[in-house]
CSV table of C-alpha atoms in Angstrom, one decimal:
chain,number,residue,atom,x,y,z
A,1,UNK,CA,31.0,79.6,-34.1
A,2,UNK,CA,33.2,82.5,-33.3
A,3,UNK,CA,36.3,81.9,-31.1
A,4,UNK,CA,37.8,84.9,-29.4
A,5,UNK,CA,41.0,85.2,-27.4
A,6,UNK,CA,43.4,88.0,-26.3
A,7,UNK,CA,46.5,88.6,-28.3
A,8,UNK,CA,49.3,91.2,-28.2
A,9,UNK,CA,51.1,92.9,-31.1
A,10,UNK,CA,54.5,93.8,-29.7
A,11,UNK,CA,55.6,95.6,-32.8
A,12,UNK,CA,52.7,98.0,-32.5
A,13,UNK,CA,51.3,98.2,-28.9
A,14,UNK,CA,53.8,96.2,-26.8
A,15,UNK,CA,51.9,94.0,-24.3
A,16,UNK,CA,48.6,95.8,-24.6
A,17,UNK,CA,45.9,93.1,-25.2
A,18,UNK,CA,43.4,93.2,-27.9
A,19,UNK,CA,40.9,90.6,-29.2
A,20,UNK,CA,41.3,88.2,-32.0
A,21,UNK,CA,38.2,86.6,-33.6
A,22,UNK,CA,37.9,83.5,-35.8
A,23,UNK,CA,34.7,82.3,-37.4
A,24,UNK,CA,34.5,78.6,-38.1
A,25,UNK,CA,31.8,77.2,-40.4
A,26,UNK,CA,29.4,74.6,-39.1
A,27,UNK,CA,31.0,71.9,-41.2
A,28,UNK,CA,34.2,72.3,-39.2
A,29,UNK,CA,32.6,70.4,-36.4
A,30,UNK,CA,31.3,67.5,-38.6
A,31,UNK,CA,33.9,67.0,-41.2
A,32,UNK,CA,37.4,66.7,-39.8
A,33,UNK,CA,39.0,66.3,-43.3
A,34,UNK,CA,37.7,69.6,-44.8
A,35,UNK,CA,40.0,72.5,-45.2
A,36,UNK,CA,38.9,76.1,-45.8
A,37,UNK,CA,39.9,79.4,-47.5
A,38,UNK,CA,40.5,82.2,-45.1
A,39,UNK,CA,39.3,85.8,-45.2
A,40,UNK,CA,41.3,88.2,-43.0
A,41,UNK,CA,39.3,91.3,-41.9
A,42,UNK,CA,40.3,94.6,-40.3
A,43,UNK,CA,38.4,96.1,-37.3
A,44,UNK,CA,37.6,92.7,-35.9
A,45,UNK,CA,35.6,94.1,-33.0
A,46,UNK,CA,33.1,95.4,-35.6
A,47,UNK,CA,32.8,92.2,-37.7
A,48,UNK,CA,30.6,89.8,-35.6
A,49,UNK,CA,29.0,91.2,-32.4
A,50,UNK,CA,27.0,94.4,-31.9
A,51,UNK,CA,28.1,94.3,-28.2
A,52,UNK,CA,31.8,94.6,-29.3
A,53,UNK,CA,31.3,97.2,-32.1
A,54,UNK,CA,32.5,100.7,-31.6
A,55,UNK,CA,29.1,102.3,-32.4
A,56,UNK,CA,26.9,99.4,-31.3
A,57,UNK,CA,26.3,97.9,-34.7
A,58,UNK,CA,28.5,95.2,-36.3
A,59,UNK,CA,28.7,93.9,-39.8
A,60,UNK,CA,26.7,90.8,-38.8
A,61,UNK,CA,29.1,88.5,-40.6
A,62,UNK,CA,28.3,85.5,-38.3
A,63,UNK,CA,24.6,85.7,-39.2
A,64,UNK,CA,25.3,85.9,-42.9
A,65,UNK,CA,27.8,83.0,-42.8
A,66,UNK,CA,25.5,80.8,-40.7
A,67,UNK,CA,22.5,81.5,-42.9
A,68,UNK,CA,24.4,80.7,-46.1
A,69,UNK,CA,26.6,77.9,-44.8
A,70,UNK,CA,29.6,79.4,-46.5
A,71,UNK,CA,32.6,77.2,-46.3
A,72,UNK,CA,35.1,79.9,-45.2
A,73,UNK,CA,37.1,80.8,-42.1
A,74,UNK,CA,37.1,84.5,-41.1
A,75,UNK,CA,40.0,85.7,-39.0
A,76,UNK,CA,40.0,89.3,-37.7
A,77,UNK,CA,41.8,91.4,-35.0
A,78,UNK,CA,40.6,94.3,-33.0
A,79,UNK,CA,42.0,97.7,-34.0
A,80,UNK,CA,44.1,100.0,-31.9
A,81,UNK,CA,41.6,102.2,-29.9
A,82,UNK,CA,44.2,104.7,-28.7
A,83,UNK,CA,42.6,108.2,-29.2
A,84,UNK,CA,45.9,109.6,-30.4
A,85,UNK,CA,45.4,108.3,-34.0
A,86,UNK,CA,46.1,104.7,-32.9
A,87,UNK,CA,43.8,103.1,-35.5
A,88,UNK,CA,44.8,105.6,-38.3
A,89,UNK,CA,48.5,104.9,-37.8
A,90,UNK,CA,48.1,101.1,-37.9
A,91,UNK,CA,45.7,101.2,-40.9
A,92,UNK,CA,47.7,103.7,-43.0
A,93,UNK,CA,50.5,102.5,-45.3
A,94,UNK,CA,51.7,106.1,-45.5
A,95,UNK,CA,52.5,109.0,-43.2
A,96,UNK,CA,50.1,111.9,-43.9
A,97,UNK,CA,48.9,115.2,-42.5
A,98,UNK,CA,45.2,116.1,-42.1
A,99,UNK,CA,43.5,119.2,-40.7
A,100,UNK,CA,41.4,117.0,-38.4
A,101,UNK,CA,44.0,114.5,-37.2
A,102,UNK,CA,47.3,116.4,-37.6
A,103,UNK,CA,50.3,114.3,-38.6
A,104,UNK,CA,49.6,110.6,-38.8
A,105,UNK,CA,52.6,108.2,-38.8
A,106,UNK,CA,51.8,105.4,-41.2
A,107,UNK,CA,52.5,102.0,-39.7
A,108,UNK,CA,50.5,100.0,-42.2
A,109,UNK,CA,53.5,98.0,-43.4
A,110,UNK,CA,54.3,97.0,-39.8
A,111,UNK,CA,50.7,95.9,-39.4
A,112,UNK,CA,50.8,93.8,-42.5
A,113,UNK,CA,54.1,92.2,-41.7
A,114,UNK,CA,52.7,91.1,-38.3
A,115,UNK,CA,49.4,89.9,-39.9
A,116,UNK,CA,51.2,87.8,-42.5
A,117,UNK,CA,54.2,86.5,-40.5
A,118,UNK,CA,52.6,86.1,-37.1
A,119,UNK,CA,48.8,86.1,-37.1
A,120,UNK,CA,48.4,84.1,-40.4
A,121,UNK,CA,51.0,81.6,-39.3
A,122,UNK,CA,49.1,81.1,-36.0
A,123,UNK,CA,45.7,80.7,-37.9
A,124,UNK,CA,47.2,78.2,-40.3
A,125,UNK,CA,48.6,76.1,-37.4
A,126,UNK,CA,45.5,76.1,-35.2
A,127,UNK,CA,42.8,75.7,-37.8
A,128,UNK,CA,42.2,73.6,-41.0
A,129,UNK,CA,43.0,76.3,-43.5
A,130,UNK,CA,44.0,76.3,-47.2
A,131,UNK,CA,47.0,78.5,-46.6
A,132,UNK,CA,48.1,79.1,-50.1
A,133,UNK,CA,47.7,82.5,-51.9
A,134,UNK,CA,44.8,81.2,-54.0
A,135,UNK,CA,42.6,80.7,-50.9
A,136,UNK,CA,43.7,83.7,-48.9
A,137,UNK,CA,41.6,86.9,-49.0
A,138,UNK,CA,41.5,90.2,-47.2
A,139,UNK,CA,38.7,92.7,-46.5
A,140,UNK,CA,37.9,95.9,-44.7
A,141,UNK,CA,36.2,99.3,-44.7
A,142,UNK,CA,37.3,102.9,-44.6
A,143,UNK,CA,40.9,102.8,-43.4
A,144,UNK,CA,40.5,99.0,-43.4
A,145,UNK,CA,39.4,99.3,-47.0
A,146,UNK,CA,42.6,101.2,-47.9
A,147,UNK,CA,44.6,98.6,-46.1
A,148,UNK,CA,42.9,95.8,-48.0
A,149,UNK,CA,43.8,97.5,-51.3
A,150,UNK,CA,47.3,98.0,-50.1
A,151,UNK,CA,47.6,94.4,-49.0
A,152,UNK,CA,46.4,92.8,-52.2
A,153,UNK,CA,48.8,95.0,-54.2
A,154,UNK,CA,52.0,95.2,-52.0
A,155,UNK,CA,51.5,91.7,-50.7
A,156,UNK,CA,50.1,90.1,-53.8
A,157,UNK,CA,52.2,87.0,-53.2
A,158,UNK,CA,50.1,86.2,-50.1
A,159,UNK,CA,46.6,87.5,-51.1
A,160,UNK,CA,44.7,86.8,-54.3
A,161,UNK,CA,41.5,88.6,-53.6
A,162,UNK,CA,40.4,91.7,-51.6
A,163,UNK,CA,37.2,93.5,-50.7
A,164,UNK,CA,37.8,97.2,-50.2
A,165,UNK,CA,34.6,99.0,-48.9
A,166,UNK,CA,34.7,102.8,-48.8
A,167,UNK,CA,38.5,102.8,-49.0
A,168,UNK,CA,40.1,105.9,-47.6
A,169,UNK,CA,41.9,106.9,-50.8
A,170,UNK,CA,42.2,110.5,-49.6
A,171,UNK,CA,45.1,109.6,-47.4
A,172,UNK,CA,47.6,109.8,-50.2
A,173,UNK,CA,46.0,109.3,-53.6
A,174,UNK,CA,49.3,109.9,-55.5
A,175,UNK,CA,51.1,107.1,-53.6
A,176,UNK,CA,48.2,104.8,-54.1
A,177,UNK,CA,48.3,105.4,-57.8
A,178,UNK,CA,52.0,104.7,-57.8
A,179,UNK,CA,51.5,101.5,-55.8
A,180,UNK,CA,49.0,100.3,-58.4
A,181,UNK,CA,51.4,101.1,-61.3
A,182,UNK,CA,54.5,99.5,-59.8
A,183,UNK,CA,53.1,96.5,-57.9
A,184,UNK,CA,53.8,92.9,-59.1
A,185,UNK,CA,50.3,91.8,-59.6
A,186,UNK,CA,49.5,88.2,-60.6
A,187,UNK,CA,46.9,87.8,-63.4
A,188,UNK,CA,44.3,86.0,-61.2
A,189,UNK,CA,44.0,89.0,-58.8
A,190,UNK,CA,40.5,90.0,-57.9
A,191,UNK,CA,39.3,93.2,-56.2
A,192,UNK,CA,35.9,94.2,-55.0
A,193,UNK,CA,35.7,98.0,-54.4
A,194,UNK,CA,32.7,100.2,-53.6
A,195,UNK,CA,31.7,103.6,-52.3
A,196,UNK,CA,28.4,104.7,-51.0
A,197,UNK,CA,26.5,107.4,-52.9
A,198,UNK,CA,25.8,109.3,-49.7
A,199,UNK,CA,29.5,109.4,-48.7
A,200,UNK,CA,31.2,110.0,-52.0
A,201,UNK,CA,31.3,113.7,-51.4
A,202,UNK,CA,32.6,113.5,-47.8
A,203,UNK,CA,36.1,114.2,-49.2
A,204,UNK,CA,37.0,116.6,-52.1
A,205,UNK,CA,37.5,114.9,-55.4
A,206,UNK,CA,36.6,111.5,-54.0
A,207,UNK,CA,34.5,110.5,-57.0
A,208,UNK,CA,37.4,111.4,-59.3
A,209,UNK,CA,39.9,109.6,-57.1
A,210,UNK,CA,37.7,106.5,-57.0
A,211,UNK,CA,37.3,106.5,-60.7
A,212,UNK,CA,41.1,106.9,-61.3
A,213,UNK,CA,42.0,104.0,-59.0
A,214,UNK,CA,39.4,101.8,-60.7
A,215,UNK,CA,40.8,102.7,-64.1
A,216,UNK,CA,44.4,102.0,-63.0
A,217,UNK,CA,43.4,98.6,-61.6
A,218,UNK,CA,41.8,97.7,-64.9
A,219,UNK,CA,44.9,98.8,-66.8
A,220,UNK,CA,46.9,96.4,-64.6
A,221,UNK,CA,44.4,93.7,-65.6
A,222,UNK,CA,43.0,93.3,-62.1
A,223,UNK,CA,39.6,91.6,-62.2
A,224,UNK,CA,37.6,94.4,-60.7
A,225,UNK,CA,34.1,94.4,-59.3
A,226,UNK,CA,33.4,98.1,-58.7
A,227,UNK,CA,30.2,99.8,-57.5
A,228,UNK,CA,28.7,103.0,-56.3
A,229,UNK,CA,26.2,101.8,-53.7
A,230,UNK,CA,22.8,103.5,-54.1
A,231,UNK,CA,22.1,105.1,-50.8
A,232,UNK,CA,25.3,103.7,-49.3
A,233,UNK,CA,26.7,105.4,-46.3
A,234,UNK,CA,29.9,105.3,-44.2
A,235,UNK,CA,28.8,102.9,-41.4
A,236,UNK,CA,28.6,99.3,-40.5
A,237,UNK,CA,24.8,99.1,-41.2
A,238,UNK,CA,25.6,100.0,-44.8
A,239,UNK,CA,28.6,97.7,-45.2
A,240,UNK,CA,26.5,94.8,-43.8
A,241,UNK,CA,24.2,95.2,-46.8
A,242,UNK,CA,27.1,94.8,-49.1
A,243,UNK,CA,28.2,91.4,-47.7
A,244,UNK,CA,26.4,89.4,-50.4
A,245,UNK,CA,28.0,91.5,-53.1
A,246,UNK,CA,31.6,91.3,-52.0
A,247,UNK,CA,31.4,87.7,-50.7
A,248,UNK,CA,30.1,86.6,-54.2
A,249,UNK,CA,33.2,88.3,-55.7
A,250,UNK,CA,35.7,86.8,-53.2
A,251,UNK,CA,34.3,83.3,-53.6
A,252,UNK,CA,33.3,83.3,-57.2
A,253,UNK,CA,34.3,80.0,-58.8
A,254,UNK,CA,36.1,78.9,-55.6
């Protein structure tokens, strides 16, 4: 079952409403004593329902979770749809300039502070979660993939595992490299990271950047599951096909 309700993020968009989504496994309704790990996901409107998805195609996470009876809660929040770089600003840890978008003011830290100290606290109060770091994960794609990588590194005391699909490393590769080098990373940290073979050349030097980030993560002793997806593209239909891969990594030995 997926619950939806309207929320606001005053720190980012004042009283403008957006949807929150929470998936609850079937056992939630039959076993009142069971508690669950939580996966937080970006772009919540694209996670569960085609009718809510920006381009009419979601990840189909509900269908996967129901079919596999995975004992996991998924919590996600709709992105900022403001055409003036609203999503880019909220999902970028860094301010950057780009020929397509102009100057983008990075508000990713504000986004994460709200997610951890407001949204997570609400989820832990309302639902039977396992709120500790060991059972708290984060995932996203594109800019959401970048934010997931940022979250598991900068906020490693809250997240133990992350799935970073098609992460937008091009935003500021040098600062991302410095983040990996300086972050306090606990030895049980797990990262799934992939890129589609059809999208790897969308940005100059992306293959080199992807390889460099993977190498640095390994040097920091992150347990990394890293793939170039054969025929993978930059879209929800492609990311849906990767669900079994990243879910296996996030829940391995859990």
